[in-house]
XYZ file of N, CA and C in Angstrom:
636
model
N -1.092 -25.189 -6.121
C 0.068 -24.716 -5.353
C -0.268 -24.754 -3.860
N 0.614 -25.268 -3.103
C 0.388 -25.374 -1.673
C 0.366 -23.997 -1.032
N -0.502 -23.852 -0.042
C -0.601 -22.584 0.667
C 0.701 -22.251 1.387
N 1.491 -23.287 1.707
C 2.739 -23.057 2.429
C 3.828 -22.505 1.510
N 3.597 -22.568 0.190
C 4.592 -22.085 -0.760
C 4.304 -20.663 -1.236
N 3.328 -20.033 -0.635
C 3.015 -18.651 -1.018
C 2.595 -17.860 0.212
N 2.499 -16.542 0.029
C 2.134 -15.676 1.144
C 0.687 -15.889 1.544
N 0.396 -15.579 2.804
C -0.964 -15.710 3.294
C -1.858 -14.650 2.645
N -3.125 -14.988 2.370
C -4.044 -14.033 1.742
C -4.162 -12.720 2.500
N -4.202 -12.804 3.852
C -4.352 -11.564 4.616
C -3.144 -10.640 4.465
N -1.948 -11.219 4.243
C -0.765 -10.393 4.022
C -0.857 -9.666 2.687
N -1.350 -10.376 1.685
C -1.516 -9.773 0.363
C -2.549 -8.652 0.418
N -3.671 -8.909 1.111
C -4.737 -7.910 1.214
C -4.232 -6.655 1.915
N -3.480 -6.829 2.989
C -2.955 -5.668 3.719
C -2.026 -4.834 2.834
N -1.231 -5.501 2.030
C -0.330 -4.789 1.124
C -1.125 -4.018 0.068
N -2.140 -4.671 -0.487
C -2.988 -3.994 -1.469
C -3.687 -2.793 -0.835
N -4.148 -2.972 0.394
C -4.880 -1.902 1.071
C -3.980 -0.682 1.292
N -2.732 -0.918 1.654
C -1.792 0.195 1.836
C -1.581 0.939 0.522
N -1.462 0.186 -0.557
C -1.274 0.796 -1.874
C -2.488 1.630 -2.269
N -3.672 1.120 -1.987
C -4.909 1.841 -2.304
C -5.050 3.093 -1.441
N -4.624 3.004 -0.182
C -4.674 4.181 0.695
C -3.762 5.296 0.188
N -2.595 4.914 -0.328
C -1.688 5.911 -0.900
C -2.332 6.609 -2.091
N -3.031 5.818 -2.916
C -3.703 6.413 -4.077
C -4.844 7.329 -3.643
N -5.525 6.966 -2.565
C -6.592 7.811 -2.031
C -6.037 9.178 -1.621
N -4.922 9.165 -0.930
C -4.318 10.434 -0.486
C -3.870 11.273 -1.677
N -3.345 10.607 -2.691
C -2.916 11.320 -3.887
C -4.112 11.972 -4.588
N -5.226 11.241 -4.656
C -6.441 11.771 -5.270
C -6.969 12.961 -4.464
N -6.927 12.872 -3.145
C -7.378 13.984 -2.292
C -6.572 15.255 -2.579
N -5.258 15.099 -2.736
C -4.423 16.263 -3.049
C -4.760 16.817 -4.428
N -5.014 15.934 -5.370
C -5.372 16.357 -6.732
C -6.694 17.113 -6.737
N -7.658 16.635 -5.967
C -8.961 17.300 -5.879
C -8.803 18.700 -5.291
N -8.052 18.806 -4.179
C -7.873 20.100 -3.521
C -7.176 21.099 -4.434
N -6.148 20.640 -5.137
C -5.405 21.542 -6.014
C -6.260 21.995 -7.197
N -7.017 21.077 -7.785
C -7.875 21.430 -8.918
C -8.966 22.393 -8.492
N -9.543 22.178 -7.311
C -10.578 23.088 -6.805
C -10.039 24.501 -6.617
N -8.825 24.609 -6.086
C -8.230 25.937 -5.889
C -8.050 26.657 -7.221
N -7.585 25.929 -8.216
C -7.384 26.540 -9.526
C -8.716 26.954 -10.148
N -9.721 26.114 -9.995
C -11.041 26.432 -10.549
C -11.606 27.684 -9.883
N -11.439 27.801 -8.575
C -11.946 28.976 -7.858
C -11.300 30.265 -8.360
N -9.996 30.227 -8.634
C -9.310 31.412 -9.143
C -9.819 31.772 -10.541
N -10.043 30.765 -11.367
C -10.541 31.018 -12.717
C -11.974 31.529 -12.669
N -12.765 31.039 -11.718
C -14.134 31.529 -11.556
C -14.147 33.029 -11.254
N -13.244 33.466 -10.387
C -13.181 34.883 -10.031
C -12.836 35.738 -11.246
N -11.859 35.299 -12.032
C -11.464 36.065 -13.212
C -12.577 36.049 -14.257
N -13.236 34.904 -14.401
C -14.351 34.788 -15.342
C -15.472 35.748 -14.966
N -15.730 35.845 -13.684
C -16.777 36.745 -13.187
C -16.441 38.200 -13.511
N -15.185 38.578 -13.312
C -14.766 39.942 -13.597
C -14.930 40.268 -15.080
N -14.510 39.336 -15.936
C -14.602 39.566 -17.375
C -16.050 39.670 -17.834
N -16.910 38.825 -17.257
C -18.320 38.845 -17.640
C -18.974 40.163 -17.248
N -18.638 40.669 -16.067
C -19.211 41.931 -15.619
C -18.721 43.113 -16.456
N -17.525 42.973 -17.050
C -16.994 44.016 -17.934
C -17.523 43.859 -19.362
N -18.385 42.823 -19.559
C -18.949 42.516 -20.870
C -17.894 42.020 -21.856
N -16.789 41.515 -21.354
C -15.782 40.869 -22.204
C -16.158 39.389 -22.321
N -17.274 39.156 -23.016
C -17.908 37.832 -22.988
C -17.113 36.749 -23.703
N -16.417 37.099 -24.789
C -15.639 36.078 -25.490
C -14.563 35.498 -24.573
N -13.864 36.391 -23.866
C -12.830 35.930 -22.933
C -13.458 35.185 -21.761
N -14.618 35.681 -21.293
C -15.295 35.037 -20.166
C -15.749 33.628 -20.531
N -16.197 33.445 -21.773
C -16.662 32.116 -22.207
C -15.511 31.111 -22.240
N -14.346 31.589 -22.639
C -13.177 30.700 -22.646
C -12.875 30.207 -21.238
N -12.912 31.127 -20.275
C -12.656 30.738 -18.880
C -13.794 29.888 -18.333
N -15.036 30.180 -18.761
C -16.181 29.385 -18.302
C -16.025 27.930 -18.730
N -15.488 27.715 -19.935
C -15.251 26.349 -20.402
C -14.210 25.649 -19.530
N -13.194 26.409 -19.114
C -12.180 25.830 -18.233
C -12.768 25.501 -16.863
N -13.695 26.329 -16.407
C -14.385 26.055 -15.143
C -15.159 24.749 -15.256
N -15.890 24.581 -16.362
C -16.674 23.360 -16.580
C -15.756 22.145 -16.608
N -14.651 22.263 -17.349
C -13.704 21.157 -17.436
C -13.119 20.807 -16.067
N -12.788 21.851 -15.289
C -12.239 21.617 -13.960
C -13.230 20.922 -13.041
N -14.484 21.349 -13.111
C -15.515 20.722 -12.268
C -15.726 19.262 -12.668
N -15.707 19.007 -13.979
C -15.852 17.621 -14.436
C -14.673 16.775 -13.971
N -13.483 17.380 -13.993
C -12.298 16.661 -13.536
C -12.418 16.300 -12.058
N -12.919 17.238 -11.251
C -13.112 16.977 -9.819
C -14.124 15.850 -9.622
N -15.212 15.891 -10.384
C -16.219 14.829 -10.284
C -15.624 13.476 -10.647
N -14.760 13.485 -11.665
C -14.117 12.247 -12.067
C -13.199 11.715 -10.983
N -12.511 12.615 -10.313
C -11.614 12.208 -9.231
C -12.399 11.634 -8.055
N -13.564 12.237 -7.762
C -14.413 11.687 -6.704
C -14.912 10.291 -7.098
N -15.239 10.102 -8.370
C -15.671 8.781 -8.841
C -14.539 7.771 -8.716
N -13.312 8.235 -8.962
C -12.154 7.355 -8.807
C -11.999 6.919 -7.347
N -12.179 7.866 -6.427
C -12.123 7.522 -5.001
C -13.194 6.496 -4.641
N -14.389 6.659 -5.203
C -15.479 5.725 -4.916
C -15.123 4.318 -5.410
N -14.482 4.239 -6.576
C -14.077 2.932 -7.097
C -12.986 2.307 -6.246
N -12.064 3.131 -5.749
C -11.023 2.610 -4.858
C -11.647 2.097 -3.562
N -12.609 2.852 -3.029
C -13.310 2.409 -1.813
C -14.014 1.073 -2.038
N -14.607 0.932 -3.227
C -15.307 -0.317 -3.551
C -14.345 -1.500 -3.543
N -13.163 -1.294 -4.107
C -12.157 -2.357 -4.120
C -11.714 -2.689 -2.697
N -11.485 -1.655 -1.881
C -11.026 -1.893 -0.510
C -12.064 -2.658 0.318
N -13.326 -2.282 0.194
C -14.377 -2.976 0.933
C -14.469 -4.436 0.510
N -14.364 -4.662 -0.797
C -14.452 -6.028 -1.289
C -13.246 -6.849 -0.864
N -12.089 -6.200 -0.760
C -10.892 -6.909 -0.339
C -11.014 -7.410 1.106
N -11.686 -6.615 1.942
C -11.897 -7.049 3.334
C -12.786 -8.291 3.376
N -13.778 -8.313 2.496
C -14.629 -9.500 2.414
C -13.831 -10.698 1.898
N -12.956 -10.428 0.914
C -12.116 -11.489 0.374
C -11.207 -12.079 1.454
N -10.679 -11.200 2.311
C -9.777 -11.670 3.357
C -10.512 -12.586 4.335
N -11.747 -12.215 4.673
C -12.536 -13.041 5.590
C -12.806 -14.417 4.995
N -13.148 -14.438 3.710
C -13.436 -15.722 3.052
C -12.164 -16.545 2.869
N -11.046 -15.847 2.560
C -9.794 -16.565 2.326
C -9.295 -17.244 3.595
N -9.585 -16.656 4.761
C -9.168 -17.276 6.022
C -9.855 -18.626 6.230
N -11.064 -18.739 5.664
C -11.817 -19.993 5.798
C -11.439 -20.999 4.724
N -11.413 -20.513 3.462
C -11.184 -21.424 2.333
C -9.712 -21.578 1.969
N -8.875 -20.599 2.379
C -7.457 -20.668 2.046
C -7.125 -20.106 0.682
N -8.113 -19.530 -0.011
C -7.873 -18.982 -1.347
C -8.837 -17.836 -1.630
N -8.455 -16.999 -2.597
C -9.331 -15.905 -2.997
C -10.442 -16.423 -3.903
N -11.521 -15.663 -3.978
C -12.610 -15.974 -4.900
C -12.749 -14.834 -5.900
N -13.173 -15.165 -7.104
C -13.350 -14.133 -8.129
C -14.451 -13.161 -7.716
N -14.235 -11.878 -7.997
C -15.191 -10.850 -7.601
C -15.584 -9.985 -8.793
N -16.883 -9.980 -9.112
C -17.399 -9.131 -10.194
C -17.291 -7.661 -9.830
N -17.508 -7.339 -8.553
C -17.430 -5.941 -8.107
C -16.030 -5.382 -8.287
N -15.025 -6.158 -7.895
C -13.649 -5.717 -8.060
C -13.325 -5.587 -9.550
N -13.815 -6.527 -10.353
C -13.585 -6.483 -11.799
C -14.087 -5.165 -12.382
N -15.322 -4.773 -12.033
C -15.907 -3.549 -12.570
C -15.146 -2.312 -12.112
N -14.780 -2.292 -10.819
C -14.049 -1.136 -10.293
C -12.678 -1.018 -10.958
N -11.995 -2.140 -11.142
C -10.670 -2.115 -11.754
C -10.747 -1.731 -13.215
N -11.836 -2.062 -13.892
C -12.014 -1.664 -15.286
C -11.921 -0.155 -15.432
N -12.430 0.549 -14.432
C -12.391 2.005 -14.466
C -11.045 2.552 -13.979
N -10.530 1.958 -12.940
C -9.306 2.480 -12.341
C -8.085 2.331 -13.247
N -8.021 1.242 -14.008
C -6.844 1.052 -14.868
C -6.846 2.009 -16.046
N -7.956 2.732 -16.277
C -8.010 3.711 -17.360
C -8.027 5.147 -16.847
N -7.850 5.322 -15.533
C -7.832 6.659 -14.940
C -6.386 7.127 -14.828
N -6.018 8.221 -15.526
C -4.606 8.636 -15.575
C -3.935 8.782 -14.224
N -4.651 9.353 -13.232
C -4.030 9.633 -11.936
C -3.569 8.381 -11.194
N -4.219 7.257 -11.434
C -3.897 6.037 -10.683
C -3.559 4.869 -11.609
N -3.432 5.153 -12.888
C -3.289 4.094 -13.888
C -2.131 3.131 -13.602
N -0.941 3.682 -13.349
C 0.232 2.832 -13.175
C 0.069 1.880 -12.001
N -0.339 2.416 -10.850
C -0.510 1.575 -9.660
C -1.588 0.522 -9.886
N -2.693 0.923 -10.514
C -3.803 -0.008 -10.708
C -3.479 -1.100 -11.722
N -2.654 -0.778 -12.709
C -2.246 -1.813 -13.659
C -1.393 -2.868 -12.976
N -0.518 -2.423 -12.070
C 0.296 -3.371 -11.305
C -0.579 -4.214 -10.375
N -1.551 -3.538 -9.732
C -2.456 -4.238 -8.828
C -3.330 -5.227 -9.603
N -3.712 -4.837 -10.811
C -4.517 -5.720 -11.655
C -3.770 -7.022 -11.949
N -2.477 -6.895 -12.269
C -1.692 -8.100 -12.560
C -1.612 -9.016 -11.334
N -1.458 -8.406 -10.153
C -1.398 -9.214 -8.933
C -2.730 -9.899 -8.654
N -3.836 -9.188 -8.907
C -5.162 -9.768 -8.683
C -5.438 -10.908 -9.663
N -4.931 -10.769 -10.884
C -5.080 -11.845 -11.865
C -4.360 -13.107 -11.388
N -3.130 -12.918 -10.892
C -2.355 -14.061 -10.407
C -3.009 -14.704 -9.185
N -3.633 -13.869 -8.347
C -4.252 -14.377 -7.117
C -5.640 -14.959 -7.356
N -6.203 -14.733 -8.546
C -7.508 -15.294 -8.857
C -8.690 -14.444 -8.431
N -8.448 -13.173 -8.057
C -9.537 -12.297 -7.633
C -10.340 -11.826 -8.840
N -9.645 -11.568 -9.955
C -10.317 -11.141 -11.178
C -9.831 -11.978 -12.351
N -10.568 -11.896 -13.453
C -10.185 -12.565 -14.683
C -9.619 -11.537 -15.646
N -9.015 -12.023 -16.729
C -8.496 -11.120 -17.757
C -9.640 -10.290 -18.317
N -9.424 -8.982 -18.398
C -10.485 -8.088 -18.858
C -10.366 -7.835 -20.356
N -11.493 -7.900 -21.041
C -11.532 -7.636 -22.468
C -11.583 -6.128 -22.703
N -10.883 -5.655 -23.735
C -10.864 -4.230 -24.036
C -12.245 -3.682 -24.350
N -13.065 -4.478 -25.049
C -14.387 -3.977 -25.420
C -15.322 -3.895 -24.227
N -14.898 -4.454 -23.095
C -15.727 -4.362 -21.890
C -15.424 -3.092 -21.115
N -14.430 -2.331 -21.593
C -14.018 -1.142 -20.853
C -14.356 0.142 -21.604
N -15.196 0.047 -22.648
C -15.519 1.224 -23.447
C -16.318 2.263 -22.689
N -17.010 1.839 -21.609
C -17.864 2.773 -20.875
C -17.159 3.391 -19.673
N -15.831 3.264 -19.631
C -15.080 3.749 -18.474
C -15.300 5.238 -18.244
N -15.217 6.022 -19.308
C -15.382 7.459 -19.167
C -16.834 7.896 -19.232
N -17.716 6.963 -19.559
C -19.136 7.275 -19.614
C -19.427 8.336 -20.649
N -20.442 9.160 -20.396
C -20.830 10.209 -21.328
C -20.084 11.500 -21.075
N -19.231 11.523 -20.063
C -18.531 12.746 -19.703
C -17.397 12.982 -20.680
N -17.432 14.103 -21.367
C -16.402 14.474 -22.318
C -15.806 15.798 -21.874
N -14.526 15.774 -21.470
C -13.900 16.978 -20.948
C -13.600 17.995 -22.045
N -13.704 17.590 -23.313
C -13.325 18.490 -24.385
C -14.508 19.276 -24.946
N -15.718 18.880 -24.634
C -16.873 19.521 -25.225
C -17.791 20.075 -24.147
N -18.040 21.359 -24.262
C -18.976 22.014 -23.348
C -20.007 22.739 -24.215
N -21.266 22.496 -23.977
C -22.314 23.115 -24.779
C -22.472 24.586 -24.436
N -23.077 25.338 -25.381
C -23.343 26.756 -25.123
C -24.234 26.917 -23.897
N -25.146 25.975 -23.726
C -26.044 26.043 -22.564
C -25.262 25.915 -21.265
N -24.279 24.996 -21.235
C -23.457 24.834 -20.037
C -22.655 26.100 -19.749
N -22.075 26.674 -20.802
C -21.267 27.876 -20.633
C -22.118 29.029 -20.117
N -23.311 29.203 -20.709
C -24.204 30.280 -20.271
C -24.636 30.086 -18.827
N -24.863 28.832 -18.457
C -25.289 28.540 -17.082
C -24.187 28.889 -16.087
N -22.939 28.578 -16.430
C -21.821 28.893 -15.547
C -21.640 30.398 -15.433
N -21.703 31.105 -16.560
C -21.569 32.557 -16.527
C -22.668 33.180 -15.676
N -23.894 32.711 -15.849
C -25.016 33.239 -15.083
C -24.836 32.965 -13.595
N -24.341 31.781 -13.291
C -24.099 31.412 -11.886
C -23.035 32.291 -11.249
N -21.945 32.524 -11.988
C -20.813 33.252 -11.421
C -21.099 34.724 -11.176
N -22.008 35.302 -11.953
C -22.305 36.721 -11.730
C -23.697 36.901 -11.141
N -24.185 35.846 -10.492
C -25.435 35.915 -9.712
C -26.614 36.463 -10.515
N -26.769 35.954 -11.733
C -27.930 36.335 -12.528
C -27.834 37.676 -13.201
N -26.669 38.328 -13.135
C -26.545 39.662 -13.708
C -26.199 39.633 -15.193
N -25.969 38.442 -15.759
C -25.593 38.357 -17.161
C -26.649 38.961 -18.068
N -27.916 38.737 -17.748
C -28.993 39.246 -18.588
C -29.099 40.764 -18.540
N -28.487 41.399 -17.525
C -28.558 42.844 -17.391
C -27.472 43.555 -18.199
N -26.503 42.791 -18.710
C -25.402 43.401 -19.437
C -25.892 43.881 -20.796
N -25.632 45.138 -21.197
C -26.077 45.651 -22.490
C -25.427 44.913 -23.642
N -26.094 44.907 -24.769
C -25.588 44.181 -25.935
C -24.297 44.798 -26.444
N -24.233 46.123 -26.463
C -23.041 46.804 -26.952
C -21.869 46.538 -26.027
N -20.711 46.309 -26.606
C -19.522 46.022 -25.799
C -19.027 47.286 -25.126
N -18.587 47.144 -23.907
C -18.016 48.253 -23.165
C -16.523 48.342 -23.461
N -15.920 49.524 -23.306
C -14.476 49.641 -23.517
C -13.726 48.724 -22.556
N -12.690 48.109 -23.066
C -11.883 47.222 -22.220
C -11.193 48.043 -21.150
N -11.214 47.522 -19.918
C -10.602 48.245 -18.802
C -9.203 47.715 -18.549
N -8.294 48.622 -18.286
C -6.910 48.222 -18.023
C -6.819 47.538 -16.681
N -5.885 46.616 -16.589
C -5.693 45.898 -15.328
C -5.021 46.793 -14.308
N -5.534 46.730 -13.070
C -4.936 47.510 -11.988
C -3.691 46.825 -11.467
N -3.755 45.498 -11.500
C -2.635 44.740 -10.943
C -2.192 43.705 -11.961
N -1.151 44.010 -12.758
C -0.727 43.102 -13.815
C -0.151 41.811 -13.247
N 0.516 41.911 -12.132
C 1.101 40.715 -11.523
C 0.024 39.714 -11.148
N -1.104 40.251 -10.575
C -2.200 39.356 -10.187
C -2.804 38.682 -11.410
N -2.985 39.428 -12.511
C -3.586 38.857 -13.708
C -2.677 37.793 -14.316
N -1.362 38.041 -14.284
C -0.440 37.042 -14.802
C -0.529 35.760 -13.989
N -0.687 35.920 -12.663
C -0.827 34.751 -11.789
C -2.086 33.973 -12.133
N -3.177 34.689 -12.402
C -4.440 34.031 -12.743
C -4.332 33.323 -14.083
N -3.590 33.940 -15.047
C -3.386 33.298 -16.339
C -2.574 32.020 -16.173
N -1.585 32.072 -15.279
C -0.786 30.878 -15.008
C -1.655 29.765 -14.431
N -2.582 30.114 -13.528
C -3.483 29.121 -12.942
C -4.347 28.488 -14.027
N -4.856 29.326 -14.949
C -5.692 28.820 -16.034
C -4.890 27.888 -16.923
N -3.632 28.284 -17.228
C -2.785 27.449 -18.065
C -2.475 26.122 -17.390
N -2.198 26.176 -16.080
C -1.893 24.940 -15.338
C -3.085 24.006 -15.329
N -4.284 24.582 -15.154
C -5.484 23.747 -15.165
C -5.660 23.104 -16.529
N -5.407 23.855 -17.608
C -5.516 23.306 -18.950
C -4.570 22.129 -19.138
N -3.336 22.268 -18.620
C -2.357 21.189 -18.741
C -2.796 19.962 -17.955
N -3.376 20.189 -16.772
C -3.842 19.070 -15.948
C -5.015 18.363 -16.622
N -5.898 19.131 -17.241
C -7.035 18.544 -17.944
C -6.567 17.786 -19.184
N -5.540 18.307 -19.838
C -4.982 17.599 -20.993
C -4.427 16.248 -20.560
N -3.862 16.219 -19.339
C -3.370 14.946 -18.802
C -4.478 13.955 -18.567
N -5.658 14.431 -18.212
C -6.798 13.541 -17.992
C -7.236 12.895 -19.301
N -7.060 13.629 -20.407
C -7.517 13.097 -21.699
C -6.532 12.127 -22.298
N -5.255 12.154 -21.862
C -4.216 11.332 -22.480
C -4.366 9.885 -22.088
């Protein structure tokens, strides 16, 4: 196909870059919101642990672990987007000389992860199709994408992880708590507790979205 019958490579790259920048901003907002929710759950978890309400505290500790893993995953997504953007700049420089894009293994690997990340899936699938047409990447095999999520499993938290989070949140005081359960203390502010429960529920829904 003649270069005169299609858009210039640098125009395509600039359009892709704008799309990737939008996804970066969306990820930043997702990270900030998830961190805020995790912080609120950490505070409630700490209170429950100090009251020796350990069963309830462990449930919240698991949500803390899941939230932290979700944040780490979002940071990894940003890193993959950055990798694509950097490679696209190199592609633009080469395309100005050769008049065409070249296949990129780095972009292929980054896109393998991005097209399976819920927060950016739709945009990345569209971008993937455009990159296929432009010759930047080849068709990806499904069995080549099995390691996208790696060993990180948002649904399983070990007892060791839960104990470590509880110990961290109450500054090492977990071991000082007596074995016998203390009487449950009534909430001073029911409205505040309902708000914290809502935050925990919202985080659970967001984490469920990550697994879908």
